[in-house]
Amino acid sequence: MAQIARASKSTEKKVAYQKKVEESGNNVVKYIFCGLILLAILFVIYSVYIVS
């Protein structure tokens, strides 16, 4: 019975760690997309300025 309890504890820790890593990964993806959008907007402004 003790082995089952230890196994479930380690499983819980693994699941919690996977969830934590997934959330931080999602944050990184959001930052990358925000950066790309910002760069696109700056490029459009720069292009309009050069054409004028």
Coordinates of C-alpha atoms in Angstrom, one line a residue:
M1 CA 0.0 0.0 0.0
A2 CA 2.9 2.4 0.7
Q3 CA 4.3 1.9 -2.8
I4 CA 0.9 2.9 -4.3
A5 CA 0.9 6.0 -2.2
R6 CA 4.4 6.9 -3.2
A7 CA 3.6 6.2 -6.9
S8 CA 0.6 8.5 -6.7
K9 CA 2.6 11.2 -5.1
S10 CA 5.2 11.2 -7.8
T11 CA 2.5 11.1 -10.4
E12 CA 0.8 14.1 -8.9
K13 CA 4.2 15.9 -8.9
K14 CA 4.8 15.0 -12.5
V15 CA 1.3 16.2 -13.5
A16 CA 1.8 19.5 -11.6
Y17 CA 5.2 20.0 -13.2
Q18 CA 3.8 19.4 -16.7
K19 CA 1.0 21.9 -16.1
K20 CA 3.5 24.5 -14.9
V21 CA 5.7 24.0 -17.9
E22 CA 2.8 24.1 -20.3
E23 CA 1.6 27.4 -18.8
S24 CA 5.0 29.0 -19.1
G25 CA 5.3 27.7 -22.6
N26 CA 2.0 29.3 -23.5
N27 CA 3.3 32.6 -22.1
V28 CA 6.4 32.5 -24.2
V29 CA 4.3 31.9 -27.3
K30 CA 2.1 34.8 -26.5
Y31 CA 5.1 37.1 -26.0
I32 CA 6.6 36.0 -29.4
F33 CA 3.3 36.7 -31.2
C34 CA 3.0 40.1 -29.5
G35 CA 6.5 40.9 -30.6
L36 CA 5.8 39.9 -34.1
I37 CA 2.7 42.0 -34.3
L38 CA 4.5 45.0 -32.9
L39 CA 7.3 44.5 -35.4
A40 CA 4.7 44.3 -38.2
I41 CA 3.1 47.6 -37.1
L42 CA 6.5 49.3 -36.9
F43 CA 7.3 48.1 -40.4
V44 CA 4.1 49.4 -41.8
I45 CA 4.7 52.8 -40.1
Y46 CA 8.3 52.8 -41.5
S47 CA 7.1 51.9 -45.0
V48 CA 4.6 54.7 -45.0
Y49 CA 7.2 57.2 -43.8
I50 CA 9.7 56.1 -46.5
V51 CA 7.1 56.4 -49.3
S52 CA 6.0 59.9 -48.2

